[in-house]
Amino acid sequence: MDMPTVAIVGRPNVGKSTLFNRLVGKKLALVDDRPGVTRDRREGDVNFGGLIFRIVDTAGLEQADSDSLLGRMRAQTEAAILEADVVLFVIDARAGVLPADQPFAELVRRAGCPVILIANKAEGGAGMSGAYEAFSLGLGDPIPFSAEHGEGTGDLHDALIAALPKQEDEDEDEDEDPANRSLKVAIVGRPNAGKSTLINKMLGEDRLLVGPEAGITRDSISLDWVWRGQKIKLHDTAGMRRRARIDDKLEKLAVSDGLRAVRFAEVVVVLLDATIPFEKQDLTIVDLIESEGRALVIGLNKWDLVADQNGLLKKLREDCTRLLPQVRGVPVVPLSGLAGEGIDKLMQAITGAVEVWSTRVSTSRINDWLSAATQRNPPPAVSGRRIKIRYATQVKARPPHFALFGNQLDALPKSYTRYLVNSLREAFELPGVPIRLSLRTSKNPFDKG
């Protein structure tokens, strides 16, 4: 079967070539801050977490006379759209939706192929308001993304699985019946936390090299396992170490294969050494997992070496609530990889985390919650006019993502959005998973609230 084709399109300088380079894995496309660097279509073959396709980088879409250079570049881009199986429509999340985006969104819609909307340059949560603006393009839910740093890779992978023609690959099982597909679990943590020892005990064999030296595992290793009839694909990762001379906190996580494992996993187990728990690096790893929207479980390894187990477990759960408010209620499981203790409880926590991560709540229940939450703690007033939240719905699961509609929501204080997230978590029993909240302000000039 011929490889499907994915075209990257958008107006100039939104990061299309940076996205192309990330997917291909090589710097094949010239990247510069000046718009219009890419003039011809550039193609590359991609193996993206088992998805095989040809990617096409195009010139920035601009309206121009057909005989001009810009017009010929646009014609090349339109040809790429017509030949594509899937279009990645890229906007700059920091700039938001510009008037120039609208006619080209219409052009992509008319092409009739699946479209994935990417709100690029949204690293570290930057530009999220611009990402929410992208709903107005009518191209579906935008994926907040950073081509520069790789944030949002897992969500893009999920969207491509749904959009691309089905691929026959014996190693991939995304398209199987959900009851038969493998649950993807990544085990991450600092070097020498005991990740490989734990996986060997799960598998019942010395499949992975282990030892007292930190850093024996140098890359991400995928292993198949079955627990109580559930297929599991386990990813053992290299210990995540700091990189010297790099300021960005996520870039300090050293091993790119480990990052890939996190981005393609459904559940990530952060394995801590119970004798030296919660260092700054662990909090950084949890930040990455939360930003990627994965389900999370914390494993306290080497529990057999702890003297006051009851006292330490209570303290560590309190530390989790204090240090990790963005995943409040995350499961914390004591275990010993060496002794094989606690593995069953860990797996129960993993399958439970997936259920919570996949939760869908009916719109009627959400609006009942919204009414009660805003009555209990009304939104503040801005310039003498009270912010009003009129309506809420869930736009997707994995992780749970809710959209709120009303007036002046862009002025809603972060403290109030935190209140809403915590209230959602409590009302719908969503412990330990990232919760996304989109705020959509009415543009009706006659809406006086």
Coordinates of C-alpha atoms in Angstrom, one line a residue:
M1 CA 0.0 0.0 0.0
D2 CA 1.3 3.5 -0.9
M3 CA 2.2 5.7 2.1
P4 CA -0.5 8.2 3.0
T5 CA 0.4 11.9 2.6
V6 CA 0.1 14.6 5.2
A7 CA 0.5 18.3 4.1
I8 CA 1.5 21.1 6.5
V9 CA -0.2 24.4 5.6
G10 CA -0.8 27.8 7.0
R11 CA 0.1 31.4 6.6
P12 CA 3.8 32.4 6.6
N13 CA 6.0 32.1 9.7
V14 CA 3.7 30.0 11.9
G15 CA 6.3 27.3 12.4
K16 CA 5.5 24.8 9.6
S17 CA 9.1 24.0 8.7
T18 CA 10.0 23.5 12.4
L19 CA 7.0 21.0 12.7
F20 CA 8.2 19.3 9.5
N21 CA 11.8 18.9 10.9
R22 CA 10.4 17.5 14.2
L23 CA 8.2 14.9 12.5
V24 CA 11.0 13.8 10.0
G25 CA 13.6 13.8 12.8
K26 CA 16.1 15.8 10.7
K27 CA 16.7 19.4 9.9
L28 CA 15.8 19.0 6.3
A29 CA 13.8 22.2 6.1
L30 CA 15.4 25.6 6.3
V31 CA 14.1 27.5 9.3
D32 CA 14.4 31.3 9.9
D33 CA 12.4 34.0 11.6
R34 CA 11.8 35.7 8.3
P35 CA 8.5 34.7 6.6
G36 CA 8.6 33.0 3.2
V37 CA 11.8 31.0 3.6
T38 CA 10.1 27.9 2.2
R39 CA 9.2 28.3 -1.4
D40 CA 8.8 24.8 -2.9
R41 CA 7.1 21.8 -1.5
R42 CA 9.5 19.7 0.5
E43 CA 8.8 16.1 1.3
G44 CA 10.1 13.6 3.8
D45 CA 9.2 10.1 5.1
V46 CA 8.0 9.8 8.7
N47 CA 7.7 7.0 11.3
F48 CA 5.8 8.8 14.0
G49 CA 5.2 6.3 16.9
G50 CA 4.5 3.5 14.4
L51 CA 2.5 5.7 12.0
I52 CA 4.2 5.7 8.5
F53 CA 3.4 8.5 6.2
R54 CA 4.9 11.1 3.8
I55 CA 5.0 14.6 5.1
V56 CA 4.9 17.7 2.8
D57 CA 6.1 21.1 3.9
T58 CA 4.5 23.9 1.9
A59 CA 5.1 27.6 1.3
G60 CA 3.1 29.9 3.5
L61 CA -0.4 30.5 2.1
E62 CA -0.6 34.1 0.9
Q63 CA -3.1 35.8 -1.4
A64 CA -1.3 37.0 -4.5
D65 CA -1.6 37.3 -8.3
S66 CA -1.3 33.9 -10.0
D67 CA 1.6 35.0 -12.2
S68 CA 3.8 36.4 -9.3
L69 CA 6.2 34.3 -7.3
L70 CA 3.9 34.4 -4.3
G71 CA 1.0 33.3 -6.6
R72 CA 3.0 30.3 -7.9
M73 CA 4.0 29.4 -4.3
R74 CA 0.3 29.4 -3.4
A75 CA -0.5 27.2 -6.3
Q76 CA 2.1 24.7 -5.1
T77 CA 0.5 24.7 -1.7
E78 CA -3.0 24.3 -3.1
A79 CA -1.8 21.3 -5.1
A80 CA -0.3 19.8 -2.0
I81 CA -3.7 20.2 -0.2
L82 CA -5.5 18.4 -3.0
E83 CA -3.1 15.5 -3.0
A84 CA -3.0 15.1 0.8
D85 CA -4.8 12.4 2.8
V86 CA -4.6 14.7 5.9
V87 CA -3.9 18.4 6.3
L88 CA -2.2 19.9 9.3
F89 CA -3.4 23.5 9.4
V90 CA -1.0 25.5 11.6
I91 CA -1.7 28.8 13.2
D92 CA 0.5 30.9 15.6
A93 CA -1.1 30.5 19.0
R94 CA 0.7 33.6 20.3
A95 CA -0.6 35.8 17.5
G96 CA -4.1 34.2 17.7
V97 CA -6.4 33.9 14.7
L98 CA -5.6 36.6 12.1
P99 CA -7.9 37.7 9.2
A100 CA -5.4 36.1 6.9
D101 CA -6.1 32.7 8.4
Q102 CA -9.8 32.7 7.5
P103 CA -9.8 32.4 3.7
F104 CA -7.2 29.6 3.9
A105 CA -9.2 27.8 6.5
E106 CA -12.1 27.9 3.9
L107 CA -9.7 26.6 1.2
V108 CA -8.7 23.7 3.4
R109 CA -12.3 22.9 4.3
R110 CA -13.3 22.8 0.6
A111 CA -10.5 20.2 -0.1
G112 CA -12.7 17.7 1.7
C113 CA -9.9 15.7 3.5
P114 CA -9.5 15.4 7.3
V115 CA -8.0 18.5 8.9
I116 CA -6.0 18.7 12.2
L117 CA -5.8 22.2 13.6
I118 CA -2.5 22.9 15.3
A119 CA -2.0 26.0 17.5
N120 CA 1.8 26.2 17.4
K121 CA 4.1 28.1 19.7
A122 CA 2.0 27.3 22.8
E123 CA 5.0 26.0 24.8
G124 CA 4.6 26.2 28.6
G125 CA 1.0 27.2 28.2
A126 CA 1.9 30.4 26.3
G127 CA -0.6 31.5 23.7
M128 CA -3.4 29.4 25.1
S129 CA -5.9 32.2 24.5
G130 CA -4.9 32.1 20.9
A131 CA -5.4 28.4 20.8
Y132 CA -8.9 28.8 22.1
E133 CA -9.5 31.5 19.4
A134 CA -8.8 28.8 16.8
F135 CA -12.2 27.2 17.6
S136 CA -13.6 30.0 15.5
L137 CA -12.0 28.6 12.3
G138 CA -14.5 25.7 12.3
L139 CA -11.8 23.1 11.8
G140 CA -12.4 21.2 15.0
D141 CA -10.6 21.2 18.3
P142 CA -7.2 22.9 18.1
I143 CA -4.1 21.0 19.5
P144 CA -2.0 23.3 21.6
F145 CA 1.5 22.5 20.3
S146 CA 5.2 23.5 20.4
A147 CA 7.1 22.3 17.3
E148 CA 10.2 23.8 18.9
H149 CA 10.0 21.8 22.1
G150 CA 7.8 18.9 21.2
E151 CA 4.9 19.7 23.6
G152 CA 1.6 18.2 22.4
T153 CA 3.2 15.4 20.4
G154 CA 1.0 12.7 22.0
D155 CA -2.2 14.6 21.1
L156 CA -1.1 15.1 17.5
H157 CA -0.3 11.3 17.4
D158 CA -3.8 10.5 18.6
A159 CA -5.4 12.8 16.1
L160 CA -3.3 11.3 13.2
I161 CA -4.3 7.8 14.2
A162 CA -8.0 8.9 13.9
A163 CA -7.4 10.8 10.6
L164 CA -5.0 8.7 8.6
P165 CA -6.2 5.7 6.4
K166 CA -5.9 2.5 8.4
Q167 CA -2.4 1.0 8.3
E168 CA -1.6 -2.7 8.5
D169 CA 1.3 -3.0 10.9
E170 CA 1.6 -6.0 13.1
D171 CA 3.4 -4.0 15.8
E172 CA 0.7 -1.4 16.0
D173 CA -2.7 -2.1 17.5
E174 CA -4.4 1.3 17.8
D175 CA -7.2 0.2 15.4
E176 CA -8.1 -3.0 17.1
D177 CA -11.1 -3.5 19.3
P178 CA -10.5 -1.5 22.5
A179 CA -10.8 -4.7 24.5
N180 CA -7.8 -6.2 22.6
R181 CA -5.5 -3.3 22.2
S182 CA -2.5 -2.8 24.4
L183 CA -2.5 -0.2 27.2
K184 CA 0.7 1.9 26.7
V185 CA 2.5 2.5 30.1
A186 CA 5.8 4.4 30.5
I187 CA 7.9 4.0 33.6
V188 CA 10.0 7.1 34.2
G189 CA 12.0 8.6 37.0
R190 CA 15.5 9.7 38.1
P191 CA 18.4 7.4 37.4
N192 CA 18.7 4.5 39.7
A193 CA 15.1 4.7 41.0
G194 CA 14.8 1.0 40.1
K195 CA 12.7 1.1 36.9
S196 CA 14.4 -1.8 35.1
T197 CA 14.3 -4.0 38.3
L198 CA 10.6 -3.3 38.6
I199 CA 9.9 -4.2 35.0
N200 CA 12.0 -7.4 35.2
K201 CA 9.8 -8.4 38.2
M202 CA 6.6 -7.6 36.3
L203 CA 7.7 -9.7 33.4
G204 CA 9.0 -12.6 35.5
E205 CA 12.4 -12.6 33.8
D206 CA 15.6 -10.7 33.7
R207 CA 14.8 -9.0 30.5
L208 CA 16.5 -5.7 31.2
L209 CA 20.1 -5.0 32.3
V210 CA 20.2 -3.8 36.0
G211 CA 22.8 -2.9 38.5
P212 CA 23.7 -0.4 41.2
E213 CA 25.2 2.1 38.8
A214 CA 22.9 4.9 37.7
G215 CA 22.2 5.3 34.1
I216 CA 22.5 1.7 32.8
T217 CA 19.4 2.0 30.6
R218 CA 20.4 4.4 27.8
D219 CA 17.2 4.4 25.7
S220 CA 13.5 3.7 25.8
I221 CA 12.7 -0.1 25.5
S222 CA 9.2 -1.3 24.6
L223 CA 8.1 -4.7 26.1
D224 CA 4.8 -6.6 25.8
W225 CA 3.1 -8.0 28.9
V226 CA -0.3 -9.3 29.9
W227 CA -1.8 -8.5 33.3
R228 CA -5.2 -10.1 34.2
G229 CA -6.0 -10.6 30.5
Q230 CA -5.1 -6.9 29.7
K231 CA -2.4 -6.4 27.1
I232 CA 0.2 -4.0 28.3
K233 CA 3.0 -2.3 26.4
L234 CA 5.6 -1.3 28.9
H235 CA 8.2 1.4 28.1
D236 CA 11.3 1.3 30.3
T237 CA 13.1 4.7 29.9
A238 CA 16.5 6.0 30.7
G239 CA 16.7 7.9 33.9
M240 CA 15.8 11.5 33.2
R241 CA 18.8 13.6 34.0
R242 CA 19.5 17.4 33.8
R243 CA 21.2 18.8 30.8
A244 CA 23.9 21.4 31.6
R245 CA 23.7 24.9 30.1
I246 CA 20.0 24.7 29.0
D247 CA 17.6 27.0 30.7
D248 CA 14.2 25.6 29.7
K249 CA 13.1 23.3 32.5
L250 CA 11.6 20.7 30.1
E251 CA 14.7 20.7 28.0
K252 CA 16.7 19.8 31.1
L253 CA 15.1 16.3 30.9
A254 CA 18.0 14.5 29.2
V255 CA 16.9 11.6 27.1
S256 CA 14.8 12.3 24.0
D257 CA 13.6 8.7 23.8
G258 CA 12.3 9.0 27.4
L259 CA 10.4 12.1 26.4
R260 CA 8.9 10.3 23.4
A261 CA 7.8 7.4 25.6
V262 CA 5.9 9.9 27.8
R263 CA 4.3 11.6 24.8
F264 CA 3.1 8.3 23.3
A265 CA 2.0 6.7 26.6
E266 CA -1.5 6.7 28.0
V267 CA -0.3 6.3 31.6
V268 CA 3.0 7.4 33.0
V269 CA 4.3 5.9 36.2
V270 CA 6.8 8.2 38.0
L271 CA 9.0 5.9 40.0
L272 CA 10.5 7.5 43.1
D273 CA 13.2 6.1 45.4
A274 CA 11.2 6.0 48.7
T275 CA 14.4 6.7 50.6
I276 CA 15.0 10.0 48.8
P277 CA 11.6 11.1 47.5
F278 CA 10.4 14.3 45.8
E279 CA 13.5 16.1 44.5
K280 CA 13.1 19.1 42.2
Q281 CA 13.7 16.9 39.2
D282 CA 10.7 14.7 40.1
L283 CA 8.4 17.8 40.1
T284 CA 9.8 18.8 36.7
I285 CA 9.0 15.3 35.3
V286 CA 5.4 15.6 36.6
D287 CA 5.1 19.0 35.0
L288 CA 6.0 17.5 31.7
I289 CA 3.5 14.7 32.1
E290 CA 0.8 17.2 33.0
S291 CA 1.6 19.4 30.1
E292 CA 1.3 16.4 27.7
G293 CA -2.0 15.5 29.3
R294 CA -1.1 11.9 30.2
A295 CA -2.7 9.9 33.1
L296 CA -0.3 9.7 36.1
V297 CA 0.6 7.3 38.9
I298 CA 3.4 7.7 41.4
G299 CA 5.2 4.6 42.5
L300 CA 7.3 4.6 45.7
N301 CA 9.9 2.0 45.0
K302 CA 12.3 0.4 47.6
W303 CA 9.5 0.6 50.1
D304 CA 11.0 -2.5 51.9
L305 CA 13.9 -0.2 53.0
V306 CA 11.6 2.3 54.8
A307 CA 11.4 2.0 58.6
D308 CA 8.3 4.1 59.5
Q309 CA 6.1 3.1 56.5
N310 CA 2.8 4.4 57.8
G311 CA 4.3 7.8 58.9
L312 CA 6.2 8.2 55.6
L313 CA 3.2 7.3 53.4
K314 CA 1.0 9.8 55.2
K315 CA 3.7 12.5 54.8
L316 CA 4.3 11.7 51.1
R317 CA 0.6 11.9 50.3
E318 CA 0.4 15.3 52.0
D319 CA 3.5 16.4 50.0
C320 CA 1.8 15.3 46.8
T321 CA -1.2 17.5 47.6
R322 CA 1.0 20.4 48.4
L323 CA 3.7 20.1 45.6
L324 CA 1.5 18.8 42.8
P325 CA -1.8 20.7 42.9
Q326 CA -2.2 20.4 39.1
V327 CA -2.8 16.6 39.6
R328 CA -4.5 16.7 43.0
G329 CA -5.4 13.2 44.2
V330 CA -2.8 11.4 42.1
P331 CA -2.5 7.7 43.2
V332 CA 0.5 7.0 45.3
V333 CA 1.5 3.3 45.5
P334 CA 4.2 1.9 47.8
L335 CA 6.1 -1.0 46.2
S336 CA 9.3 -3.0 46.0
G337 CA 10.6 -3.9 42.5
L338 CA 13.3 -6.1 44.0
A339 CA 10.9 -8.0 46.3
G340 CA 8.0 -8.0 43.9
E341 CA 5.7 -6.4 46.4
G342 CA 2.9 -3.9 45.5
I343 CA 2.9 -4.7 41.7
D344 CA -0.7 -5.7 41.7
K345 CA -1.7 -2.5 43.5
L346 CA 0.3 -0.5 41.0
M347 CA -1.5 -2.1 38.1
Q348 CA -4.9 -1.5 39.7
A349 CA -3.9 2.2 40.1
I350 CA -2.8 2.3 36.4
T351 CA -6.1 0.9 35.1
G352 CA -8.0 3.1 37.4
A353 CA -6.1 6.2 36.2
V354 CA -6.9 5.3 32.6
E355 CA -10.7 5.1 33.5
V356 CA -10.5 8.6 35.1
W357 CA -8.4 9.9 32.2
S358 CA -11.1 8.7 29.7
T359 CA -14.1 10.1 31.7
R360 CA -16.9 11.7 29.7
V361 CA -19.5 13.8 31.5
S362 CA -22.9 14.7 30.0
T363 CA -23.5 18.3 29.1
S364 CA -26.6 18.4 31.4
R365 CA -24.5 17.3 34.4
I366 CA -21.8 19.8 33.6
N367 CA -24.3 22.7 33.5
D368 CA -25.9 21.6 36.8
W369 CA -22.3 21.7 38.3
L370 CA -21.7 25.1 36.7
S371 CA -24.9 26.6 38.2
A372 CA -24.0 25.3 41.7
A373 CA -20.3 26.3 41.4
T374 CA -21.1 29.9 40.3
Q375 CA -23.8 30.3 42.9
R376 CA -21.5 29.1 45.6
N377 CA -18.6 31.4 44.4
P378 CA -19.7 33.9 41.8
P379 CA -17.2 35.2 39.2
P380 CA -15.8 38.7 40.0
A381 CA -16.8 41.9 38.3
V382 CA -14.6 43.7 35.8
S383 CA -15.0 47.5 35.3
G384 CA -18.3 47.3 37.2
R385 CA -19.7 44.5 35.0
R386 CA -19.9 41.0 36.4
I387 CA -18.3 38.2 34.4
K388 CA -21.0 35.7 33.5
I389 CA -20.4 32.1 32.6
R390 CA -23.5 30.9 30.6
Y391 CA -22.8 27.4 29.5
A392 CA -20.2 24.6 29.7
T393 CA -19.6 21.3 27.9
Q394 CA -16.9 18.7 27.6
V395 CA -15.1 18.9 24.3
K396 CA -12.9 15.8 24.6
A397 CA -11.5 13.2 27.0
R398 CA -8.0 11.7 27.5
P399 CA -7.5 14.1 29.4
P400 CA -10.9 15.6 30.3
H401 CA -11.2 19.0 28.5
F402 CA -14.1 21.3 29.2
A403 CA -15.1 24.5 27.5
L404 CA -16.9 27.4 29.2
F405 CA -18.9 30.1 27.3
G406 CA -19.8 33.5 28.5
N407 CA -18.9 37.2 28.5
Q408 CA -15.5 38.7 29.4
L409 CA -14.0 35.3 30.2
D410 CA -10.6 36.5 29.0
A411 CA -10.6 38.7 32.1
L412 CA -11.4 35.7 34.5
P413 CA -8.6 35.7 37.2
K414 CA -6.4 32.6 37.3
S415 CA -7.5 32.1 40.9
Y416 CA -11.1 31.6 39.7
T417 CA -10.1 29.2 36.9
R418 CA -8.2 27.2 39.6
Y419 CA -11.4 27.2 41.7
L420 CA -13.4 25.9 38.7
V421 CA -10.8 23.1 37.9
N422 CA -10.7 22.0 41.5
S423 CA -14.5 22.0 41.7
L424 CA -14.7 20.0 38.4
R425 CA -12.2 17.5 39.9
E426 CA -14.3 17.1 43.0
A427 CA -17.7 17.0 41.4
F428 CA -16.9 14.4 38.7
E429 CA -14.4 12.4 40.7
L430 CA -11.3 13.2 38.5
P431 CA -8.4 12.7 40.9
G432 CA -4.8 12.8 39.6
V433 CA -5.4 13.6 35.9
P434 CA -4.7 16.9 34.1
I435 CA -7.9 18.9 33.5
R436 CA -8.1 21.3 30.5
L437 CA -10.3 24.4 30.6
S438 CA -11.1 26.5 27.5
L439 CA -12.7 29.9 27.9
R440 CA -14.7 31.2 25.0
T441 CA -16.0 34.7 25.2
S442 CA -19.1 35.7 23.3
K443 CA -18.5 38.1 20.4
N444 CA -22.2 39.3 20.3
P445 CA -22.1 43.2 20.6
F446 CA -25.7 43.1 21.8
D447 CA -24.9 40.7 24.6
K448 CA -24.9 43.0 27.6
G449 CA -24.8 40.1 30.2

